[in-house]
PDB file of C-alpha atoms in Angstrom:
ATOM      1  CA  MET A   1      -2.251  -3.739 -76.120  1.00 35.00           C
ATOM      2  CA  SER A   2      -0.650  -0.496 -75.140  1.00 36.00           C
ATOM      3  CA  ALA A   3       3.104   0.448 -76.274  1.00 37.00           C
ATOM      4  CA  SER A   4       4.635   4.103 -75.887  1.00 37.00           C
ATOM      5  CA  ALA A   5       8.532   4.762 -77.326  1.00 37.00           C
ATOM      6  CA  SER A   6       9.884   8.042 -76.382  1.00 36.00           C
ATOM      7  CA  SER A   7      13.061   8.044 -78.371  1.00 37.00           C
ATOM      8  CA  SER A   8      12.981  10.246 -81.686  1.00 38.00           C
ATOM      9  CA  SER A   9      14.078   9.006 -84.942  1.00 40.00           C
ATOM     10  CA  SER A  10      16.097  10.043 -88.283  1.00 40.00           C
ATOM     11  CA  SER A  11      12.245  11.389 -89.853  1.00 47.00           C
ATOM     12  CA  GLY A  12      12.209  14.416 -87.503  1.00 55.00           C
ATOM     13  CA  CYS A  13       8.719  12.441 -84.910  1.00 55.00           C
ATOM     14  CA  THR A  14       8.259  11.292 -81.887  1.00 54.00           C
ATOM     15  CA  VAL A  15       6.674   8.529 -81.527  1.00 57.00           C
ATOM     16  CA  GLY A  16       3.759   8.150 -78.930  1.00 58.00           C
ATOM     17  CA  GLN A  17       0.993   5.592 -77.884  1.00 56.00           C
ATOM     18  CA  LEU A  18      -0.834   2.854 -78.531  1.00 56.00           C
ATOM     19  CA  ASN A  19      -4.662   3.120 -77.603  1.00 59.00           C
ATOM     20  CA  VAL A  20      -7.719   1.780 -79.159  1.00 58.00           C
ATOM     21  CA  ASP A  21      -8.623   5.007 -81.899  1.00 79.00           C
ATOM     22  CA  ASN A  22      -5.189   4.459 -83.469  1.00 87.00           C
ATOM     23  CA  PRO A  23      -5.593   3.755 -87.020  1.00 92.00           C
ATOM     24  CA  ILE A  24      -4.813   0.074 -88.833  1.00 91.00           C
ATOM     25  CA  CYS A  25      -2.713   0.586 -91.010  1.00 91.00           C
ATOM     26  CA  PHE A  26      -2.081  -1.002 -94.626  1.00 90.00           C
ATOM     27  CA  CYS A  27       0.457  -4.145 -92.930  1.00 87.00           C
ATOM     28  CA  GLY A  28      -2.627  -4.770 -90.530  1.00 89.00           C
ATOM     29  CA  LEU A  29      -1.127  -3.356 -86.791  1.00 89.00           C
ATOM     30  CA  LYS A  30      -2.111   0.084 -85.226  1.00 90.00           C
ATOM     31  CA  ALA A  31      -0.360   2.574 -85.901  1.00 92.00           C
ATOM     32  CA  PRO A  32       1.530   4.473 -83.209  1.00 92.00           C
ATOM     33  CA  GLN A  33       0.605   8.247 -82.434  1.00 93.00           C
ATOM     34  CA  ARG A  34       3.447   9.537 -83.482  1.00 92.00           C
ATOM     35  CA  THR A  35       4.941  14.279 -83.400  1.00 92.00           C
ATOM     36  CA  SER A  36       6.651  15.990 -86.084  1.00 90.00           C
ATOM     37  CA  LEU A  37       9.691  17.796 -85.634  1.00 86.00           C
ATOM     38  CA  THR A  38      10.519  19.109 -88.781  1.00 86.00           C
ATOM     39  CA  PHE A  39      10.762  23.055 -88.484  1.00 80.00           C
ATOM     40  CA  ASP A  40       7.653  23.074 -91.345  1.00 83.00           C
ATOM     41  CA  ASN A  41       5.216  20.900 -88.520  1.00 87.00           C
ATOM     42  CA  LEU A  42       6.518  21.402 -86.074  1.00 83.00           C
ATOM     43  CA  GLY A  43       4.857  19.600 -83.081  1.00 84.00           C
ATOM     44  CA  ARG A  44       1.042  18.786 -85.072  1.00 89.00           C
ATOM     45  CA  ARG A  45       0.548  14.577 -84.256  1.00 93.00           C
ATOM     46  CA  PHE A  46      -0.112  12.405 -87.295  1.00 94.00           C
ATOM     47  CA  TYR A  47       0.326   8.157 -87.345  1.00 94.00           C
ATOM     48  CA  GLY A  48       2.314   5.876 -89.321  1.00 91.00           C
ATOM     49  CA  CYS A  49       3.042   2.264 -90.339  1.00 91.00           C
ATOM     50  CA  ILE A  50       4.814   0.641 -87.203  1.00 87.00           C
ATOM     51  CA  ASN A  51       7.279  -0.350 -89.576  1.00 86.00           C
ATOM     52  CA  TYR A  52       8.703   2.211 -91.251  1.00 80.00           C
ATOM     53  CA  LYS A  53      12.052   1.767 -90.360  1.00 78.00           C
ATOM     54  CA  ARG A  54      11.916  -2.203 -92.020  1.00 82.00           C
ATOM     55  CA  ASN A  55      10.195  -0.148 -95.190  1.00 81.00           C
ATOM     56  CA  GLY A  56       6.187  -1.112 -93.769  1.00 78.00           C
ATOM     57  CA  CYS A  57       3.327  -0.163 -95.640  1.00 89.00           C
ATOM     58  CA  GLY A  58       3.241   3.219 -96.279  1.00 87.00           C
ATOM     59  CA  PHE A  59       0.944   4.517 -94.124  1.00 93.00           C
ATOM     60  CA  PHE A  60      -0.050   8.116 -92.803  1.00 92.00           C
ATOM     61  CA  ARG A  61      -2.665   9.978 -91.810  1.00 93.00           C
ATOM     62  CA  TRP A  62      -2.106  13.334 -89.773  1.00 94.00           C
ATOM     63  CA  ARG A  63      -4.085  13.724 -86.437  1.00 93.00           C
ATOM     64  CA  ASP A  64      -4.026  18.036 -86.037  1.00 91.00           C
ATOM     65  CA  PRO A  65      -4.526  20.102 -88.496  1.00 92.00           C
ATOM     66  CA  GLU A  66      -1.859  21.925 -90.768  1.00 89.00           C
ATOM     67  CA  ILE A  67      -0.668  24.487 -87.584  1.00 84.00           C
ATOM     68  CA  CYS A  68      -0.540  28.922 -88.775  1.00 86.00           C
ATOM     69  CA  GLU A  69       2.779  30.423 -89.690  1.00 86.00           C
ATOM     70  CA  ARG A  70       2.508  32.341 -86.049  1.00 89.00           C
ATOM     71  CA  GLY A  71       1.601  28.803 -84.265  1.00 84.00           C
ATOM     72  CA  LYS A  72       5.023  27.555 -85.902  1.00 83.00           C
ATOM     73  CA  GLU A  73       6.548  30.980 -84.313  1.00 87.00           C
ATOM     74  CA  TYR A  74       5.111  30.746 -81.191  1.00 88.00           C
ATOM     75  CA  ILE A  75       6.106  26.806 -81.317  1.00 85.00           C
ATOM     76  CA  ILE A  76      10.111  27.617 -82.173  1.00 86.00           C
ATOM     77  CA  GLU A  77       9.480  30.297 -79.371  1.00 91.00           C
ATOM     78  CA  LEU A  78       8.718  28.323 -76.793  1.00 91.00           C
ATOM     79  CA  LEU A  79      10.837  25.119 -78.002  1.00 88.00           C
ATOM     80  CA  GLU A  80      13.505  27.656 -77.571  1.00 93.00           C
ATOM     81  CA  GLN A  81      11.913  29.393 -73.621  1.00 96.00           C
ATOM     82  CA  ILE A  82      12.558  25.938 -72.849  1.00 95.00           C
ATOM     83  CA  GLY A  83      16.126  25.123 -74.574  1.00 94.00           C
ATOM     84  CA  ARG A  84      17.232  28.898 -71.899  1.00 96.00           C
ATOM     85  CA  LEU A  85      15.208  27.601 -68.670  1.00 96.00           C
ATOM     86  CA  LYS A  86      17.045  24.093 -69.047  1.00 95.00           C
ATOM     87  CA  LYS A  87      20.376  25.330 -69.022  1.00 96.00           C
ATOM     88  CA  LYS A  88      18.872  27.704 -65.408  1.00 95.00           C
ATOM     89  CA  VAL A  89      18.372  24.553 -64.587  1.00 95.00           C
ATOM     90  CA  ILE A  90      21.409  23.055 -65.133  1.00 94.00           C
ATOM     91  CA  ALA A  91      23.015  25.893 -64.133  1.00 93.00           C
ATOM     92  CA  LEU A  92      20.954  26.514 -60.915  1.00 93.00           C
ATOM     93  CA  GLU A  93      21.414  22.940 -59.833  1.00 92.00           C
ATOM     94  CA  ASN A  94      24.818  23.125 -59.823  1.00 90.00           C
ATOM     95  CA  GLU A  95      25.049  26.408 -57.935  1.00 90.00           C
ATOM     96  CA  VAL A  96      23.527  23.884 -55.528  1.00 89.00           C
ATOM     97  CA  SER A  97      26.003  20.788 -56.340  1.00 87.00           C
ATOM     98  CA  THR A  98      28.220  23.759 -55.632  1.00 88.00           C
ATOM     99  CA  THR A  99      26.514  24.881 -51.628  1.00 88.00           C
ATOM    100  CA  THR A 100      26.169  21.585 -50.809  1.00 86.00           C
ATOM    101  CA  GLU A 101      29.647  20.828 -51.477  1.00 87.00           C
ATOM    102  CA  ASP A 102      30.481  24.354 -49.181  1.00 88.00           C
ATOM    103  CA  ASN A 103      28.559  22.955 -46.355  1.00 89.00           C
ATOM    104  CA  TYR A 104      29.339  19.910 -45.619  1.00 88.00           C
ATOM    105  CA  THR A 105      33.799  21.833 -46.565  1.00 90.00           C
ATOM    106  CA  LEU A 106      31.921  24.707 -43.567  1.00 90.00           C
ATOM    107  CA  SER A 107      30.533  21.710 -41.679  1.00 91.00           C
ATOM    108  CA  LYS A 108      34.253  20.399 -41.031  1.00 92.00           C
ATOM    109  CA  LYS A 109      35.151  22.987 -40.052  1.00 92.00           C
ATOM    110  CA  LEU A 110      32.853  23.730 -37.751  1.00 92.00           C
ATOM    111  CA  THR A 111      33.384  21.115 -35.618  1.00 93.00           C
ATOM    112  CA  TYR A 112      36.978  21.171 -36.082  1.00 93.00           C
ATOM    113  CA  VAL A 113      36.618  24.382 -34.499  1.00 94.00           C
ATOM    114  CA  GLU A 114      34.301  23.410 -31.703  1.00 94.00           C
ATOM    115  CA  ASN A 115      36.549  20.804 -31.285  1.00 93.00           C
ATOM    116  CA  SER A 116      40.112  22.884 -31.111  1.00 94.00           C
ATOM    117  CA  ARG A 117      37.964  25.191 -28.531  1.00 93.00           C
ATOM    118  CA  LYS A 118      36.342  23.280 -26.544  1.00 94.00           C
ATOM    119  CA  ALA A 119      39.803  21.847 -26.127  1.00 94.00           C
ATOM    120  CA  LEU A 120      40.690  25.333 -24.991  1.00 94.00           C
ATOM    121  CA  ARG A 121      38.420  25.244 -22.744  1.00 94.00           C
ATOM    122  CA  GLU A 122      39.319  22.835 -21.233  1.00 95.00           C
ATOM    123  CA  GLU A 123      43.547  23.735 -21.075  1.00 95.00           C
ATOM    124  CA  MET A 124      41.790  27.050 -20.090  1.00 94.00           C
ATOM    125  CA  LYS A 125      40.292  25.334 -16.388  1.00 94.00           C
ATOM    126  CA  ARG A 126      43.686  23.444 -16.116  1.00 94.00           C
ATOM    127  CA  LEU A 127      45.458  26.508 -16.292  1.00 94.00           C
ATOM    128  CA  ILE A 128      43.154  28.024 -13.703  1.00 93.00           C
ATOM    129  CA  ALA A 129      43.327  24.476 -11.117  1.00 93.00           C
ATOM    130  CA  LYS A 130      47.147  25.675 -12.380  1.00 93.00           C
ATOM    131  CA  MET A 131      47.378  28.952 -11.161  1.00 93.00           C
ATOM    132  CA  ALA A 132      44.772  28.426  -8.262  1.00 92.00           C
ATOM    133  CA  LEU A 133      47.117  26.215  -6.688  1.00 92.00           C
ATOM    134  CA  ILE A 134      50.228  28.735  -7.313  1.00 92.00           C
ATOM    135  CA  GLN A 135      49.088  30.548  -5.513  1.00 92.00           C
ATOM    136  CA  MET A 136      47.885  28.888  -2.851  1.00 91.00           C
ATOM    137  CA  LYS A 137      50.931  27.982  -1.752  1.00 90.00           C
ATOM    138  CA  LEU A 138      52.960  31.343  -2.590  1.00 91.00           C
ATOM    139  CA  LYS A 139      49.814  32.729   0.427  1.00 90.00           C
ATOM    140  CA  GLU A 140      50.764  29.390   2.312  1.00 88.00           C
ATOM    141  CA  LYS A 141      54.770  30.856   2.085  1.00 86.00           C
ATOM    142  CA  ASP A 142      54.245  33.983   1.919  1.00 83.00           C
ATOM    143  CA  ASN A 143      51.692  33.491   6.017  1.00 84.00           C
ATOM    144  CA  ASN A 144      54.938  31.246   7.016  1.00 83.00           C
ATOM    145  CA  ILE A 145      57.158  33.696   5.605  1.00 81.00           C
ATOM    146  CA  VAL A 146      55.094  36.014   8.083  1.00 76.00           C
ATOM    147  CA  ARG A 147      55.209  33.941  11.052  1.00 76.00           C
ATOM    148  CA  GLY A 148      58.636  33.391  11.332  1.00 68.00           C
ATOM    149  CA  SER A 149      60.338  36.077  11.096  1.00 58.00           C
ATOM    150  CA  SER A 150      57.441  37.345  13.167  1.00 51.00           C
ATOM    151  CA  SER A 151      60.129  38.653  15.973  1.00 50.00           C
ATOM    152  CA  SER A 152      62.053  41.852  14.298  1.00 50.00           C
ATOM    153  CA  THR A 153      62.715  41.441  11.143  1.00 52.00           C
ATOM    154  CA  ILE A 154      60.082  40.957   8.118  1.00 53.00           C
ATOM    155  CA  ALA A 155      61.732  39.091   5.730  1.00 55.00           C
ATOM    156  CA  LEU A 156      61.643  41.240   2.338  1.00 54.00           C
ATOM    157  CA  PRO A 157      62.438  40.618  -1.795  1.00 56.00           C
ATOM    158  CA  MET A 158      65.946  40.647  -2.237  1.00 55.00           C
ATOM    159  CA  SER A 159      64.340  43.707  -4.733  1.00 53.00           C
ATOM    160  CA  ILE A 160      63.018  45.465  -2.233  1.00 52.00           C
ATOM    161  CA  ARG A 161      66.424  44.519   0.388  1.00 49.00           C
ATOM    162  CA  SER A 162      68.450  48.134   1.067  1.00 51.00           C
ATOM    163  CA  PRO A 163      71.981  47.112  -1.081  1.00 53.00           C
ATOM    164  CA  PHE A 164      74.370  47.831   2.612  1.00 52.00           C
ATOM    165  CA  ALA A 165      72.604  45.390   3.694  1.00 49.00           C
ATOM    166  CA  TYR A 166      75.527  42.696   2.510  1.00 49.00           C
ATOM    167  CA  ALA A 167      78.553  45.529   2.628  1.00 43.00           C
TER     168      ALA A 167
END
């Protein structure tokens, strides 16, 4: 029979797993292993009656020997370090989330820019084709002008003609 819990109680302990090595309390039930969270016995494991919250039999037995003062200090230092690392993890997760959102926004902008560039290229091709057509028509017009006036007069644009020609 195996049951586990990871809740912590107001008595300052966490509940571990039940297994064949757990002692039997005075109620006749296997006493779960718990971990003390109090300052004096931080991290020290013990067995206690499973019904301690419901006026159990009061069974209690330490599993681990008492922790020396340096051990207690070290555990506290480790817990503080864990707390700092958890804060860093949260900050990094927030940064990743922000970066992901930024990447999404930049991706949308890049798609817009690529689509705009594609549209501008198409417009540029259309304008080049139109310009080529206009140049071709101008050449054709110039050729007609040169052919039509080959006898004696060359038709010049108005800006080049003499101002005295119309007097």
